[in-house]
XYZ file of C-alpha atoms in Angstrom:
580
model
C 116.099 122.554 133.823
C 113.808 123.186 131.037
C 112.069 126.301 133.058
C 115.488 127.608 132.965
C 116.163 126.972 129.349
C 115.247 125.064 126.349
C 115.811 121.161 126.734
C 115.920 118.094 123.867
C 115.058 115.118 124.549
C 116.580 112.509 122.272
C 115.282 108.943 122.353
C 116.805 105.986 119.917
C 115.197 102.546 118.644
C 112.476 103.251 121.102
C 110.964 100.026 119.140
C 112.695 98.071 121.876
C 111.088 100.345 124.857
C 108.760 98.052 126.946
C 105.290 99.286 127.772
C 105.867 100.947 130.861
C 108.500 103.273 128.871
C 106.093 103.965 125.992
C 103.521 105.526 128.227
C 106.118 107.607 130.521
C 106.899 108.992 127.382
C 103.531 109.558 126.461
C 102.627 111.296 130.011
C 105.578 113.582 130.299
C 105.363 115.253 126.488
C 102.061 115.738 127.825
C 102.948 117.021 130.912
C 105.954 119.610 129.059
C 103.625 120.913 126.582
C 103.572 124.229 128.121
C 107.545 124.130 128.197
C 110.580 124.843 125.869
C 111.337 121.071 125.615
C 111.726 119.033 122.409
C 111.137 116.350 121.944
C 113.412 113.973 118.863
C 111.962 110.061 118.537
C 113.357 107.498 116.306
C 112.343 103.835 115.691
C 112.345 101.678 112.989
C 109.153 101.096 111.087
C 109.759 98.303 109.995
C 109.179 95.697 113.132
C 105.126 96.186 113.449
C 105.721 96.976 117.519
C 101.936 98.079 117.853
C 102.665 99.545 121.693
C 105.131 102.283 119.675
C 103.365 102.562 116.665
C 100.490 103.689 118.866
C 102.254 106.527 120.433
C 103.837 107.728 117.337
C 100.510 107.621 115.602
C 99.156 109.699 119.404
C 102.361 112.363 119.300
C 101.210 112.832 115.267
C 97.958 113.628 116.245
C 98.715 116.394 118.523
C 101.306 118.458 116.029
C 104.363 116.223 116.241
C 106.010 115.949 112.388
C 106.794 112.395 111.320
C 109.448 112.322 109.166
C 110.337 108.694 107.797
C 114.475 109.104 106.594
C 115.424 107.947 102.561
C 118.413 105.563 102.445
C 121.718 106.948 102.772
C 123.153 108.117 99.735
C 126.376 107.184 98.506
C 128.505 110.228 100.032
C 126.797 109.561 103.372
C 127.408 105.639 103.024
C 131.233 106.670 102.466
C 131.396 109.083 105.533
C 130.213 106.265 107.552
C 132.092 103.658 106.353
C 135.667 106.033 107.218
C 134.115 106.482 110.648
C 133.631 102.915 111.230
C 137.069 101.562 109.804
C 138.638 104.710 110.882
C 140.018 105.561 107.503
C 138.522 106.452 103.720
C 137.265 103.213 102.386
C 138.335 101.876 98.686
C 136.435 101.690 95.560
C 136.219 97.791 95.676
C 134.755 98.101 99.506
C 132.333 100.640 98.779
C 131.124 98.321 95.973
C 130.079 95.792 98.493
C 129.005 98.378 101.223
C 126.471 99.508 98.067
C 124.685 96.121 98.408
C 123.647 97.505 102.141
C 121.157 99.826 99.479
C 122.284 102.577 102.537
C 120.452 101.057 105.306
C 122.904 101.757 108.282
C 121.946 98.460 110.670
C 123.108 96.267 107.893
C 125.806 98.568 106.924
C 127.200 98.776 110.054
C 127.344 94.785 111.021
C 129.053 94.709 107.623
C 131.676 96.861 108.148
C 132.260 95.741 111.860
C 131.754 91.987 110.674
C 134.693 92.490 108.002
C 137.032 94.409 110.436
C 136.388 92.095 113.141
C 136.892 88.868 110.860
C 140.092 90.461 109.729
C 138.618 90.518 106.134
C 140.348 93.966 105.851
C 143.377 95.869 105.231
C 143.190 98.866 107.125
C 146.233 101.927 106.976
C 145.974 105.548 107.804
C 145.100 106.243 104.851
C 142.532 103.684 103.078
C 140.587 100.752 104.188
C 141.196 97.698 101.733
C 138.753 95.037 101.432
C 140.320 91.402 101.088
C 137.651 88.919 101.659
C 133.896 90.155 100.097
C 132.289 86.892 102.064
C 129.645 88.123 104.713
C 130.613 88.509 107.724
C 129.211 85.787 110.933
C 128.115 89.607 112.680
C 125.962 90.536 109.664
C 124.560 86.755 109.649
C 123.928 86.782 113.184
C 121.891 90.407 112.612
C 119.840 88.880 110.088
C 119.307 85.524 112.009
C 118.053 87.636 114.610
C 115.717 89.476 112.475
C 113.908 86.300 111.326
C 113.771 84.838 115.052
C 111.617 87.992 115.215
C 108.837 86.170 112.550
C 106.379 83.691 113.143
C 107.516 80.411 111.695
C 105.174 80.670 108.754
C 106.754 83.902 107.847
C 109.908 82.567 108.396
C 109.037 79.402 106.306
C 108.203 81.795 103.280
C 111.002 84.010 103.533
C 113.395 81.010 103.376
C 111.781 79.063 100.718
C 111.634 82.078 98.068
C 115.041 83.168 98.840
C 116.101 80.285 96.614
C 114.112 81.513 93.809
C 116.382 84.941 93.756
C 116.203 88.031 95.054
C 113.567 89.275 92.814
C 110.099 85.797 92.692
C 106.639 85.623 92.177
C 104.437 84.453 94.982
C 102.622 81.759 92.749
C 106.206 79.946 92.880
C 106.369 79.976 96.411
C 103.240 79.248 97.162
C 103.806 75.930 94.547
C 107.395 75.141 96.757
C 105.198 75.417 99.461
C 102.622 73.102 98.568
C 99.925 76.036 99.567
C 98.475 78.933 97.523
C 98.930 82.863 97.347
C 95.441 83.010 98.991
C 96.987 81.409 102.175
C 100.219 82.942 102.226
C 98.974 86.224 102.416
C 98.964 86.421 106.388
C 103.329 85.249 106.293
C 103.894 87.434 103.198
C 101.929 90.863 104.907
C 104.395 90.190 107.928
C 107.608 89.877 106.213
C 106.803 93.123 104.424
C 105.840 94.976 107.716
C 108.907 93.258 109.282
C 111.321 95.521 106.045
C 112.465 91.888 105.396
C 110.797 91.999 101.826
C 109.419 94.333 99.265
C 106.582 94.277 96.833
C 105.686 96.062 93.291
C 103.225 95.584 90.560
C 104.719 92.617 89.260
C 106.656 90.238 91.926
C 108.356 90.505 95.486
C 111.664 91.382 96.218
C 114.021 91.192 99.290
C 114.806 94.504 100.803
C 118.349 94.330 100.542
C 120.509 92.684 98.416
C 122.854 91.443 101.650
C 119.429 90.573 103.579
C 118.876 88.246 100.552
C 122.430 87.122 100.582
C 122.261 86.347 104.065
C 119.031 84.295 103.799
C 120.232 81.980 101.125
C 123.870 81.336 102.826
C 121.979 80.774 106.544
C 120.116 77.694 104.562
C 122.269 74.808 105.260
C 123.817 72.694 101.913
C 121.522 69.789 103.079
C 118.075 72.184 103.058
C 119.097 74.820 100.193
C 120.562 71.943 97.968
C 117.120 69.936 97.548
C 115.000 73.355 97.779
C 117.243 74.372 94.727
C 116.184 70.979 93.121
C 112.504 71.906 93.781
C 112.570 74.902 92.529
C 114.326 74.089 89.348
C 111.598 70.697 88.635
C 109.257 73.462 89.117
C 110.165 75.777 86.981
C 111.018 72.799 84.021
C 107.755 71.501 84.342
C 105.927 75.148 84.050
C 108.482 75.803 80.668
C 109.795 78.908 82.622
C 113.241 78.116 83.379
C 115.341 81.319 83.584
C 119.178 81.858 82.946
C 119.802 81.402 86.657
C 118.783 77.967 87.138
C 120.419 76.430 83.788
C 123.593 78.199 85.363
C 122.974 76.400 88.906
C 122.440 73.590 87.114
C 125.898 73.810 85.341
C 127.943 74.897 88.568
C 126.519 71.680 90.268
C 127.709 69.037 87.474
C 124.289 68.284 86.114
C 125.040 69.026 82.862
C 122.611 66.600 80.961
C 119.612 68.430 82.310
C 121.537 71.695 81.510
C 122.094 70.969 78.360
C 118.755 69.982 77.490
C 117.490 73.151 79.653
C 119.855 75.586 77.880
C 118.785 74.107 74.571
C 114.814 73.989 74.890
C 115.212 78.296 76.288
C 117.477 79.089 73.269
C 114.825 77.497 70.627
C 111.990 79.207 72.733
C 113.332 82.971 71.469
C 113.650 84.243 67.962
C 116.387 83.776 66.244
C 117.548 87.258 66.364
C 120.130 89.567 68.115
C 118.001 90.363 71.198
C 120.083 90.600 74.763
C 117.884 87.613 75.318
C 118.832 85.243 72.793
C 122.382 86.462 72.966
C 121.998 85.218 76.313
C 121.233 81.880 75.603
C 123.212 81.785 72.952
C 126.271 82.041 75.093
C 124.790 80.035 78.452
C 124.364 76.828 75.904
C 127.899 76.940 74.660
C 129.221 77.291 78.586
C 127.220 74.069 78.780
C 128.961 72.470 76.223
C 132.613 73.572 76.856
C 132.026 72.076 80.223
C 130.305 68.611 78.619
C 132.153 68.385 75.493
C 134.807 70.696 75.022
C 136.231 73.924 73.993
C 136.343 73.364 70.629
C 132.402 73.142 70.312
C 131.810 75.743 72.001
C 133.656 78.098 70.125
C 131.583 76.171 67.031
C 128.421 77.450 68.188
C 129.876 81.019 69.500
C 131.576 81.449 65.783
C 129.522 84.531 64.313
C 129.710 86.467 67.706
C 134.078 85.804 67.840
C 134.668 86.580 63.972
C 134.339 91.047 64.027
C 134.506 93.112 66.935
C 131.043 94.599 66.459
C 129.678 91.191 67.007
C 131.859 90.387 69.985
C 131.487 93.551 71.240
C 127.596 92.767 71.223
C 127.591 89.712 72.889
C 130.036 91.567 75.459
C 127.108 93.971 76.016
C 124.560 91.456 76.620
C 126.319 89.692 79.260
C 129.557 91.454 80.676
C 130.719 88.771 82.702
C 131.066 86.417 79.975
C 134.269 87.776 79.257
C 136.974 86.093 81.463
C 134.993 82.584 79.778
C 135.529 83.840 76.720
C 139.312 84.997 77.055
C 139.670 81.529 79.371
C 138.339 79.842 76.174
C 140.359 81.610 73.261
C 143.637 80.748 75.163
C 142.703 76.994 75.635
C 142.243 77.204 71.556
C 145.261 78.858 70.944
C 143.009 82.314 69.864
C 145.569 84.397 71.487
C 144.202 87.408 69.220
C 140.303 86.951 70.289
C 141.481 86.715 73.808
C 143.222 90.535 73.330
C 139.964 91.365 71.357
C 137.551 90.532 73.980
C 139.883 92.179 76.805
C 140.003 95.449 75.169
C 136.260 95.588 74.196
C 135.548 94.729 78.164
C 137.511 97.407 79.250
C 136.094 99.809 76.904
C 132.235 98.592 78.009
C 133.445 99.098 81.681
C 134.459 102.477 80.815
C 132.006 103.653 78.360
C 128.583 102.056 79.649
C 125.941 104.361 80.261
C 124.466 103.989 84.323
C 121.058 103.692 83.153
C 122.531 100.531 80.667
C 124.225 98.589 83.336
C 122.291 95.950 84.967
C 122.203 96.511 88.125
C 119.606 99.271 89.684
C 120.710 102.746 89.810
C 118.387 103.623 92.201
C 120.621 101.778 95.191
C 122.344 105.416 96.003
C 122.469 108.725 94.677
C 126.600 109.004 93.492
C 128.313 112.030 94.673
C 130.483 113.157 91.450
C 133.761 111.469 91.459
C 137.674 113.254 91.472
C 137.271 112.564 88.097
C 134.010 114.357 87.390
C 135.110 117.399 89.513
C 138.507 118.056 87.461
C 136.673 117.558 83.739
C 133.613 118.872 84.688
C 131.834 116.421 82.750
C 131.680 112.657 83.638
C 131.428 111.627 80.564
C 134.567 112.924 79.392
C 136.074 110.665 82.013
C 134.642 107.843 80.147
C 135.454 109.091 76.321
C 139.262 109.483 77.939
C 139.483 105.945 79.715
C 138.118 104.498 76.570
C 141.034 105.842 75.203
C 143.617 104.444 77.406
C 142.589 100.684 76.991
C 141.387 100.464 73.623
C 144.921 100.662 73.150
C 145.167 97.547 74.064
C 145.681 95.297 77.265
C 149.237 95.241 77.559
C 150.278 99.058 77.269
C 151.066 101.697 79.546
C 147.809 103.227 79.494
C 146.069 100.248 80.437
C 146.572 100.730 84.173
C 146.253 104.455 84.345
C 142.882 103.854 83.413
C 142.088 101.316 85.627
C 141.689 103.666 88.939
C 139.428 105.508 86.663
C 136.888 102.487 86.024
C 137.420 101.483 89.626
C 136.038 105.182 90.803
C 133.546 105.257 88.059
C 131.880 101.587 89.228
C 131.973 102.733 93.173
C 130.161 105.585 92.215
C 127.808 103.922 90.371
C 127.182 99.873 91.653
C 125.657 99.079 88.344
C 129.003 99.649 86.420
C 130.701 97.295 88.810
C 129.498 93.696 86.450
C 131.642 95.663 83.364
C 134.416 96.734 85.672
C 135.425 93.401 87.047
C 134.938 91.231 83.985
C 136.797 93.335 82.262
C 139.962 93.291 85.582
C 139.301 89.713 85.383
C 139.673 89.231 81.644
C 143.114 91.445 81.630
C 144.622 89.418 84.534
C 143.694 86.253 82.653
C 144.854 87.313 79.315
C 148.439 89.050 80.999
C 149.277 86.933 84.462
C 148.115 90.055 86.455
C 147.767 88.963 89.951
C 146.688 92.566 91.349
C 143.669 92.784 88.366
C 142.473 89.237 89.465
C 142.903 90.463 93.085
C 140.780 93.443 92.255
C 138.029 91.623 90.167
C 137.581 88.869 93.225
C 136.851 91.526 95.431
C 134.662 93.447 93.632
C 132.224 91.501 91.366
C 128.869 91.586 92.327
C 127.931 88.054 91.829
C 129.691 85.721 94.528
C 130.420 83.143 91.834
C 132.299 85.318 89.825
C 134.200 86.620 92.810
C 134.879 83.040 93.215
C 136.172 82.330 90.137
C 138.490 85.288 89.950
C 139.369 83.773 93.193
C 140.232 80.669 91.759
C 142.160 81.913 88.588
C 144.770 84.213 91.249
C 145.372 81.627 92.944
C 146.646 79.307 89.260
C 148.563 82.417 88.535
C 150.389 82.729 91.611
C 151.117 78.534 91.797
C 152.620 79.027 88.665
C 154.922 82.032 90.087
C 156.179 79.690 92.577
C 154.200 81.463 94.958
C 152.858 78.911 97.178
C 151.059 80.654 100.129
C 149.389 83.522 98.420
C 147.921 80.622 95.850
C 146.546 78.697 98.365
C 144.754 81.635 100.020
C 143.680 82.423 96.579
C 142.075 78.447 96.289
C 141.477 78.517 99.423
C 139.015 81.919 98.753
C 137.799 80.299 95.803
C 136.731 77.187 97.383
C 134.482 78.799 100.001
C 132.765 80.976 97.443
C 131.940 78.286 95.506
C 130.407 76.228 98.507
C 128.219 79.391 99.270
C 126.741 79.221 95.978
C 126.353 75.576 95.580
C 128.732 75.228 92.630
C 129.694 71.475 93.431
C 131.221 71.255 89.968
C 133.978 74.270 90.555
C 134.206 73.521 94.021
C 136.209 69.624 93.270
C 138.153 71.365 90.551
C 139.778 73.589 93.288
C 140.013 70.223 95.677
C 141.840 69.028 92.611
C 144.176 71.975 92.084
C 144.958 71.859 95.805
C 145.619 68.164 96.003
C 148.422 68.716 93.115
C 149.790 71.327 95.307
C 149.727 68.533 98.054
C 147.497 69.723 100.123
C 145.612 66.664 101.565
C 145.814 67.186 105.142
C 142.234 68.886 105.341
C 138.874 68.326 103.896
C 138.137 71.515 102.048
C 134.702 70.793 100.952
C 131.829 72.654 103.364
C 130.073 69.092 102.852
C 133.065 67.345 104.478
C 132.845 69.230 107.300
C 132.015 67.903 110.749
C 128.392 68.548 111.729
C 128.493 67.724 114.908
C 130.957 67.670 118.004
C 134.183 69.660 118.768
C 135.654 69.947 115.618
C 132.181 71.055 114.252
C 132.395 74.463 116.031
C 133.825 77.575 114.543
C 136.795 79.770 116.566
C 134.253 82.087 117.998
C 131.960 79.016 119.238
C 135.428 77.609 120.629
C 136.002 80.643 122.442
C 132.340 81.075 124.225
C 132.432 77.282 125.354
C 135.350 77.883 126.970
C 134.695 80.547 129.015
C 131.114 79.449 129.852
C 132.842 75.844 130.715
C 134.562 77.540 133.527
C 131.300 79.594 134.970
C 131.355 82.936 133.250
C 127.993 84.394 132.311
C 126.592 85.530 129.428
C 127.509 89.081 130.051
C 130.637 88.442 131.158
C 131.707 86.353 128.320
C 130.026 89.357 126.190
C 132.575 91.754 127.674
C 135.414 89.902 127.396
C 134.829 89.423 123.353
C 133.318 93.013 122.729
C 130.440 91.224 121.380
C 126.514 91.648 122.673
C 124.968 89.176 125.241
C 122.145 88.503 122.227
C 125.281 87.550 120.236
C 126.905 85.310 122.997
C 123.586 83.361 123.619
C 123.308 82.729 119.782
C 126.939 80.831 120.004
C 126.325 79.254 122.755
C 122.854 78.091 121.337
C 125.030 76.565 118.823
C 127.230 74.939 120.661
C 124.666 73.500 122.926
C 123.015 72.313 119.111
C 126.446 70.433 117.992
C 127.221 69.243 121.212
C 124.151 67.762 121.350
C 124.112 68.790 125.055
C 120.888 70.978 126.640
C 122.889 72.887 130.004
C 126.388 74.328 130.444
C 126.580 71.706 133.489
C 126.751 69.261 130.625
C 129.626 71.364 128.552
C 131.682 71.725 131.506
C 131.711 68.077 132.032
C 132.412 67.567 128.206
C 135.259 70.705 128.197
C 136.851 68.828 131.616
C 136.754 65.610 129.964
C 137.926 66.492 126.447
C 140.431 69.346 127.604
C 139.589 71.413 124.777
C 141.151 74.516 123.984
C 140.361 77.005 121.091
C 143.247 77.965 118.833
């Protein structure tokens, strides 16, 4: 064919070709050379296959261009998010596609993961997110992906993840009871394996879902007590950070937070930096939750009395602003609550990228609707400013809301601004679809959670019953995946007055082991392998992969406590089990 005329040759994740495929490869572009054939190889180079890595380094050698492809940038990450879904996907779902940082494996299972877990909303003409929890296909992707490490790698992959996304080896290697020296071997393989990331100063997972995916795999009884470790760790070195007072509140232990929050705040200078403002506003969270509202709003005084002040502390830490509205309404501070509303609207819309906290660099925006009619994107923001400093109640307020909601998909980092400040206006004025909107789209999974949480109040007190519950419901898982114990039997509480008793909601509560212990999906592979299917066959009936098929059914075998499928056909005959 190629003698007749020109041929490409086109050969995918070769990183999984065996040997024997490597070097056919190798002997026919040899044996072409003198032919109009072309030859187009892609792998991933992140894996450290040495068989391909060898022939790509060979094919270099004799003329072939390497080209190693960027991310996907934001446009790109749209286009193949409305060919996945099969329609254009909304601003609050290409918020969380963002956190892929435009690699397309882990894109992909997140997309598929959502629409196959019915954690989307999808019509002809948009595809709405309704659930932001990652999906069991993305877990299962990254699950896989660590089976591919040594346990040592493994080992230090899963012990730093509770440290954040962004740690310092000297803290690992301390949780570890080892040294940087030793860990060097682990550490140079998770790199080469694209799991993590190094610069000057510390290591960083790739991905902010890879990270995600890490910490939620660790179950409550492991990440719990590595939490624990890390935190005595970090006390005893006098470099506790923000992060761990906060875990320490969500879980209840609010005499060590206190005393935490208290020793950072007296560490800084007593002046107006982000920092201090910071822990300014983390020690009063602790004491609303210990003591009260009304001390809390003691030591918060100077930032709530002008709006420049408030507007300040706003800066330093968007997401304090559905607290602070939550608080002023508890006190009867109906006009603080409006103040802090409007000024989080206005920092949602006004906020410079390069000033919000989350990297820029995670995708390159394509200009919005609203940059192509002004011309000038900052213009958009002047004119939405506009709109809700009005105030929260007017007219304007929620034309300018699609305007925020465009501005933070195009740019991730706005997306902390733009759901406070939706979660601060639903507070402040009962509105279900802002809370709605701020639990899907706030970066942080607590947060989410929390917005989750206050829909679900507002709705109980509409008299609507069901959409509550799914709101507590949300709530309570996103809680559980973060470890906030605290916030988690506060919604058992709600949910008990609603008299719902018949369940255990707690992820602790839940059976471990045995038939109630497996999830619908596990349900569904035991029961076909039970009577005799195969792997592959089971794989084609759920339009799932055989890898995925034999990590259920590893599962199963695991809370079964049973080691052949002889043994869960007997248990299947003898228990009659069916899934849902």
């Amino acid at each position: 064919m190629a003698g007749r005329r020109p041929l490409l040759v086109t050969l995918d994740d070769l990183q999984w070709a065996d040997t024997t495929t490597l070097m056919a490869v190798r002997t026919l572009h040899a044996s072409l050379a003198e032919l109009p054939v072309a030859w187009l190889l892609a792998r991933t180079v992140t894996d450290g296959h040495h068989h391909v890595d060898a022939l790509f380094d060979i094919l270099e050698r004799h003329g072939a261009p390497r080209v190693r492809l960027p991310p996907l940038p934001a446009a790109a990450v749209a286009e193949l998010a409305a060919d996945v879904l099969r329609a254009p996907p909304d601003p609050a779902l290409l918020a969380l596609a963002a956190d892929a940082d435009g690699n397309p494996g882990l894109l992909v299972d997140l997309l598929r993961g959502l629409r196959d877990e019915n954690c989307l909303e999808i019509t002809p003409g948009r595809a709405r997110i309704l659930s932001a929890h990652l999906p069991d296909r993305l877990q299962i992707s990254v699950r896989q992906r660590l089976d591919l490490l040594t346990p040592e790698a493994r080992q230090l992959v899963e012990t730093a993840a509770v440290l954040g996304r962004a740690f310092r080896l000297e803290e690992t290697a301390e949780l570890l009871g080892s040294s940087p020296a030793l860990l060097l071997p682990a550490l140079e393989e998770a790199i080469t394996a694209g799991v993590l990331a190094a610069d000057a100063e510390t290591l960083t997972f790739q991905h902010e879902v890879l990270w995600r995916a890490v910490i939620e795999g660790l179950p409550p009884a492991i990440r719990g007590p590595l939490h624990r470790q890390a935190d005595d760790m970090r006390a005893a070195h006098g470099t506790t950070s923000d992060s761990d007072v906060r875990d320490m509140l969500r879980r209840g232990d609010l005499a060590d937070a206190a005393a935490r929050a208290e020793a950072d705040r007296s560490a800084l200078p007593p002046d107006t930096s982000p920092a201090r403002i910071r822990s300014e506003l983390l020690l009063a969270q602790v004491v609303e939750a210990r003591d009260g509202a009304g001390p809390a709003m003691t030591l918060l005084r100077h930032f709530c009395a002008e709006p420049a002040t408030c507007r300040t502390l706003l800066s330093a830490e968007p997401t304090a602003a559905p607290w602070l509205v939550r608080l002023a309404l508890t006190l009867g501070r109906r006009a603080l609550a409006e103040r802090v509303t409007v000024l989080s609207a206005e920092l949602a819309s006004t906020t410079p990228a390069s000033a919000a906290p989350a990297s820029a660099d995670r995708a390159s925006a394509a200009p919005t609707s609203a940059d192509r009619a002004s011309g000038e994107p900052a213009s958009v923001d002047r004119a939405s400013a506009d709109q809700v400093s009005r105030g929260p109640e007017s007219a304007d307020w929620a034309s300018a809301e699609p305007v925020s909601a465009e501005l933070a998909s195009a740019d991730p980092g706005r997306r902390r601004f733009t759901a406070a400040a939706a979660h601060a206006h639903g507070l402040l004025c009962a509105d279900a679809s802002a809370l709605s909107r701020a639990a899907r789209t706030a970066p942080d999974a607590w947060c989410r959670a929390s917005a989750s949480e206050d829909l679900g109040v507002i709705l109980a007190r509409a008299g609507e019953r069901p959409g509550a519950l799914r709101g507590l419901d949300e709530a309570l898982t996103g809680y559980g995946e973060c470890g906030a114990t605290r916030d988690a039997a506060r919604v058992r509480r709600r949910m008990r007055r609603m008299g719902v008793r018949h369940r255990h909601w707690s992820a602790a509560d839940h059976p471990v082991s045995g038939w109630d212990s497996l999830t619908a999906t596990e349900l569904r592979v035991s029961h076909l392998v039970a009577q005799g299917w195969t792997n592959r066959q089971v794989a084609e009936q759920m339009f799932i992969s055989v890898h995925t098929v034999a990590f259920h059914l590893r599962q199963v075998f695991r809370k079964l406590e049973i080691d052949s499928r002889v043994s869960l056909a007997r248990l299947a005959a003898e228990a009659d089990h069916r899934p849902e």
